[in-house]
Amino acid sequence: MLIVEKYGGSSLATAQRVAAAADRAADHVRAGHRVVVVVSAQGDTTDQLLSLATQVSDRPSPRELDMCLTAGEQICAALMAMALGALGVDAVSLTAAQAGIRTDGTHGDARPIGLATDRIWRELARGRTVVVTGFQGVSQAGEITTLGRGGSDTTAVALAAYLGADKCLIYTDVDGVYDRDPRKFPDAQRFDRIGHDQMLALARGGAQVLHDRSVELAKQYHVPIQVLSSFRPGPGTLVTDEPPDQP
Ligand code: ADP
Ligand code: ASP
Ligand code: MG
């Protein structure tokens, strides 16, 4: 199977957490799967970079802001590849430009428009696990773009769609999708399964567990997404085309 698996910022906040995420990806590799890992920046790195930018300029240029913010994912991708290497997994980290993630030119809120998949396929064919920076794209003019806050989910779904992956796993800090934010509402109910349309309504309503654009892409390309906890085992939530089994 070809698996795309994405780890969010809190799942990678410390070196230990990067190692734990690498360990899980390594399990998938050892089970015989080809794996593409998508990483967010560690913890609140993106917020810190944003704060630095606004300390040097009241109105930073959107181009330079994208150059600055994408650094967080780039550091984390290299760390993930190193952590995989330490576990004996041959891994290579790729920026969006190297991975061929093409977007329009809208700095700060770019849309994926395609993927030049040859580099990723080449690395996979060499038996390597590929680690891709989330949140980044490259425009047709060769400029680095970002996909909007929370956009690493969109990177993962775009890769799963364009590579025709068998699975798209989103590892985060909650154990699935709930009817309301489970951190604010302790009585929130978890979905075992939810349709793309209902998920889209939740995401557009502010449920940041999945970036709304990632759900739009998943619906368009019929990509099933499994939302899982990085921290505890469990079935998580399957987001699919299918009508949900439960309310
Ligand atoms: P990551 O860093 O893994 O991308 P996010 O912080 O972007 O994680 O998204 C996960 C968070 O989404 C959870 O910690 C939770 O508080 C919040 N959230 C909001 N609404 C929901 C919902 N309906 N179901 C699950 N989580 C939700
Ligand atoms: N690091 C980016 C952000 O904080 C992208 C992401 O986490 O999905 O918005
Ligand atoms: Mg997120």
PDB file of C-alpha atoms in Angstrom, residues 12-136:
ATOM      1  CA  LEU A  12       5.952  17.079  16.640  1.00  0.00           C
ATOM      2  CA  ALA A  13       6.450  19.720  19.343  1.00  0.00           C
ATOM      3  CA  THR A  14       9.556  18.129  20.903  1.00  0.00           C
ATOM      4  CA  ALA A  15      12.443  15.964  19.683  1.00  0.00           C
ATOM      5  CA  GLN A  16      10.861  13.041  21.556  1.00  0.00           C
ATOM      6  CA  ARG A  17       7.593  13.550  19.706  1.00  0.00           C
ATOM      7  CA  VAL A  18       9.356  13.715  16.354  1.00  0.00           C
ATOM      8  CA  ALA A  19      11.057  10.428  17.257  1.00  0.00           C
ATOM      9  CA  ALA A  20       7.714   8.899  18.289  1.00  0.00           C
ATOM     10  CA  ALA A  21       6.087   9.964  15.006  1.00  0.00           C
ATOM     11  CA  ALA A  22       9.082   8.573  13.094  1.00  0.00           C
ATOM     12  CA  ASP A  23       8.685   5.321  14.982  1.00  0.00           C
ATOM     13  CA  ARG A  24       5.075   5.024  13.844  1.00  0.00           C
ATOM     14  CA  ALA A  25       5.984   5.779  10.235  1.00  0.00           C
ATOM     15  CA  ALA A  26       8.815   3.241  10.496  1.00  0.00           C
ATOM     16  CA  ASP A  27       6.285   0.606  11.614  1.00  0.00           C
ATOM     17  CA  HIS A  28       4.343   1.231   8.397  1.00  0.00           C
ATOM     18  CA  VAL A  29       7.544   0.919   6.358  1.00  0.00           C
ATOM     19  CA  ARG A  30       8.496  -2.301   8.146  1.00  0.00           C
ATOM     20  CA  ALA A  31       5.033  -3.663   7.398  1.00  0.00           C
ATOM     21  CA  GLY A  32       5.950  -3.368   3.710  1.00  0.00           C
ATOM     22  CA  HIS A  33       4.178  -0.130   2.790  1.00  0.00           C
ATOM     23  CA  ARG A  34       5.543   2.782   0.786  1.00  0.00           C
ATOM     24  CA  VAL A  35       5.223   5.858   2.958  1.00  0.00           C
ATOM     25  CA  VAL A  36       5.086   9.595   2.330  1.00  0.00           C
ATOM     26  CA  VAL A  37       5.216  11.578   5.581  1.00  0.00           C
ATOM     27  CA  VAL A  38       3.921  15.167   5.647  1.00  0.00           C
ATOM     28  CA  VAL A  39       5.015  17.346   8.550  1.00  0.00           C
ATOM     29  CA  SER A  40       3.847  20.627  10.020  1.00  0.00           C
ATOM     30  CA  ALA A  41       6.207  22.958  11.847  1.00  0.00           C
ATOM     31  CA  GLN A  42       6.979  21.963  15.436  1.00  0.00           C
ATOM     32  CA  GLY A  43       4.604  23.264  18.137  1.00  0.00           C
ATOM     33  CA  ASP A  44       3.947  26.987  17.803  1.00  0.00           C
ATOM     34  CA  THR A  45       6.924  27.661  15.508  1.00  0.00           C
ATOM     35  CA  THR A  46       4.731  29.249  12.824  1.00  0.00           C
ATOM     36  CA  ASP A  47       3.241  31.696  15.365  1.00  0.00           C
ATOM     37  CA  GLN A  48       6.737  32.565  16.588  1.00  0.00           C
ATOM     38  CA  LEU A  49       7.969  33.207  13.056  1.00  0.00           C
ATOM     39  CA  LEU A  50       4.905  35.363  12.397  1.00  0.00           C
ATOM     40  CA  SER A  51       5.595  37.334  15.545  1.00  0.00           C
ATOM     41  CA  LEU A  52       9.238  37.860  14.515  1.00  0.00           C
ATOM     42  CA  ALA A  53       8.118  39.099  11.111  1.00  0.00           C
ATOM     43  CA  THR A  54       5.707  41.622  12.586  1.00  0.00           C
ATOM     44  CA  GLN A  55       8.409  42.848  14.973  1.00  0.00           C
ATOM     45  CA  VAL A  56      10.594  43.910  12.060  1.00  0.00           C
ATOM     46  CA  SER A  57       7.800  45.257   9.871  1.00  0.00           C
ATOM     47  CA  ASP A  58       4.243  46.476  10.468  1.00  0.00           C
ATOM     48  CA  ARG A  59       3.244  45.183   7.062  1.00  0.00           C
ATOM     49  CA  PRO A  60       5.641  42.431   5.970  1.00  0.00           C
ATOM     50  CA  SER A  61       5.619  41.645   2.279  1.00  0.00           C
ATOM     51  CA  PRO A  62       3.508  38.538   1.622  1.00  0.00           C
ATOM     52  CA  ARG A  63       6.368  37.035  -0.393  1.00  0.00           C
ATOM     53  CA  GLU A  64       8.898  37.435   2.401  1.00  0.00           C
ATOM     54  CA  LEU A  65       6.360  36.240   4.949  1.00  0.00           C
ATOM     55  CA  ASP A  66       5.987  33.003   2.996  1.00  0.00           C
ATOM     56  CA  MET A  67       9.783  32.643   2.832  1.00  0.00           C
ATOM     57  CA  CYS A  68       9.895  33.079   6.607  1.00  0.00           C
ATOM     58  CA  LEU A  69       6.938  30.893   7.642  1.00  0.00           C
ATOM     59  CA  THR A  70       7.879  27.935   5.451  1.00  0.00           C
ATOM     60  CA  ALA A  71      11.158  27.606   7.363  1.00  0.00           C
ATOM     61  CA  GLY A  72       9.315  25.889  10.230  1.00  0.00           C
ATOM     62  CA  GLU A  73       8.165  22.977   8.082  1.00  0.00           C
ATOM     63  CA  GLN A  74      11.566  22.716   6.442  1.00  0.00           C
ATOM     64  CA  ILE A  75      13.374  22.265   9.751  1.00  0.00           C
ATOM     65  CA  CYS A  76      10.837  19.709  10.863  1.00  0.00           C
ATOM     66  CA  ALA A  77      11.015  17.700   7.627  1.00  0.00           C
ATOM     67  CA  ALA A  78      14.791  17.404   7.958  1.00  0.00           C
ATOM     68  CA  LEU A  79      14.430  16.359  11.619  1.00  0.00           C
ATOM     69  CA  MET A  80      11.863  13.726  10.646  1.00  0.00           C
ATOM     70  CA  ALA A  81      14.144  12.315   7.935  1.00  0.00           C
ATOM     71  CA  MET A  82      17.003  12.187  10.458  1.00  0.00           C
ATOM     72  CA  ALA A  83      14.796  10.466  13.041  1.00  0.00           C
ATOM     73  CA  LEU A  84      13.729   7.894  10.449  1.00  0.00           C
ATOM     74  CA  GLY A  85      17.376   7.380   9.492  1.00  0.00           C
ATOM     75  CA  ALA A  86      18.220   6.760  13.146  1.00  0.00           C
ATOM     76  CA  LEU A  87      15.631   3.971  13.092  1.00  0.00           C
ATOM     77  CA  GLY A  88      17.269   2.398  10.068  1.00  0.00           C
ATOM     78  CA  VAL A  89      14.710   3.714   7.565  1.00  0.00           C
ATOM     79  CA  ASP A  90      16.188   5.263   4.427  1.00  0.00           C
ATOM     80  CA  ALA A  91      14.398   8.610   4.212  1.00  0.00           C
ATOM     81  CA  VAL A  92      14.734  11.856   2.304  1.00  0.00           C
ATOM     82  CA  SER A  93      13.126  15.209   3.085  1.00  0.00           C
ATOM     83  CA  LEU A  94      11.780  17.330   0.241  1.00  0.00           C
ATOM     84  CA  THR A  95      10.575  20.923   0.128  1.00  0.00           C
ATOM     85  CA  ALA A  96       7.417  21.647  -1.833  1.00  0.00           C
ATOM     86  CA  ALA A  97       9.540  22.773  -4.786  1.00  0.00           C
ATOM     87  CA  GLN A  98      11.521  19.527  -4.711  1.00  0.00           C
ATOM     88  CA  ALA A  99       8.368  17.459  -4.271  1.00  0.00           C
ATOM     89  CA  GLY A 100       6.687  19.321  -7.146  1.00  0.00           C
ATOM     90  CA  ILE A 101       3.712  20.760  -5.238  1.00  0.00           C
ATOM     91  CA  ARG A 102       2.484  23.452  -7.603  1.00  0.00           C
ATOM     92  CA  THR A 103       0.144  26.203  -6.480  1.00  0.00           C
ATOM     93  CA  ASP A 104      -1.256  29.433  -7.787  1.00  0.00           C
ATOM     94  CA  GLY A 105       0.699  32.538  -6.825  1.00  0.00           C
ATOM     95  CA  THR A 106      -1.470  33.776  -3.936  1.00  0.00           C
ATOM     96  CA  HIS A 107       1.004  34.291  -1.112  1.00  0.00           C
ATOM     97  CA  GLY A 108      -0.444  33.312   2.254  1.00  0.00           C
ATOM     98  CA  ASP A 109      -3.423  31.462   0.808  1.00  0.00           C
ATOM     99  CA  ALA A 110      -2.286  29.555  -2.272  1.00  0.00           C
ATOM    100  CA  ARG A 111      -4.280  26.733  -3.849  1.00  0.00           C
ATOM    101  CA  PRO A 112      -2.667  23.525  -5.065  1.00  0.00           C
ATOM    102  CA  ILE A 113      -3.015  23.230  -8.840  1.00  0.00           C
ATOM    103  CA  GLY A 114      -1.013  20.084  -9.508  1.00  0.00           C
ATOM    104  CA  LEU A 115       1.892  17.878  -8.598  1.00  0.00           C
ATOM    105  CA  ALA A 116       4.965  16.995 -10.617  1.00  0.00           C
ATOM    106  CA  THR A 117       5.117  13.532  -9.121  1.00  0.00           C
ATOM    107  CA  ASP A 118       8.286  12.251 -10.786  1.00  0.00           C
ATOM    108  CA  ARG A 119      10.695  13.066  -7.937  1.00  0.00           C
ATOM    109  CA  ILE A 120       8.519  11.429  -5.271  1.00  0.00           C
ATOM    110  CA  TRP A 121       8.028   8.308  -7.404  1.00  0.00           C
ATOM    111  CA  ARG A 122      11.747   8.152  -8.053  1.00  0.00           C
ATOM    112  CA  GLU A 123      12.570   8.282  -4.342  1.00  0.00           C
ATOM    113  CA  LEU A 124       9.889   5.705  -3.512  1.00  0.00           C
ATOM    114  CA  ALA A 125      11.214   3.429  -6.263  1.00  0.00           C
ATOM    115  CA  ARG A 126      14.649   3.610  -4.597  1.00  0.00           C
ATOM    116  CA  GLY A 127      13.020   2.240  -1.473  1.00  0.00           C
ATOM    117  CA  ARG A 128      13.091   5.562   0.355  1.00  0.00           C
ATOM    118  CA  THR A 129      10.515   7.000   2.662  1.00  0.00           C
ATOM    119  CA  VAL A 130       9.717  10.517   1.502  1.00  0.00           C
ATOM    120  CA  VAL A 131       9.182  13.332   4.002  1.00  0.00           C
ATOM    121  CA  VAL A 132       7.457  16.397   2.560  1.00  0.00           C
ATOM    122  CA  THR A 133       7.108  19.840   4.103  1.00  0.00           C
ATOM    123  CA  GLY A 134       3.451  20.597   4.761  1.00  0.00           C
ATOM    124  CA  PHE A 135       1.901  24.036   4.192  1.00  0.00           C
ATOM    125  CA  GLN A 136       4.321  24.935   1.337  1.00  0.00           C
TER     126      GLN A 136
END
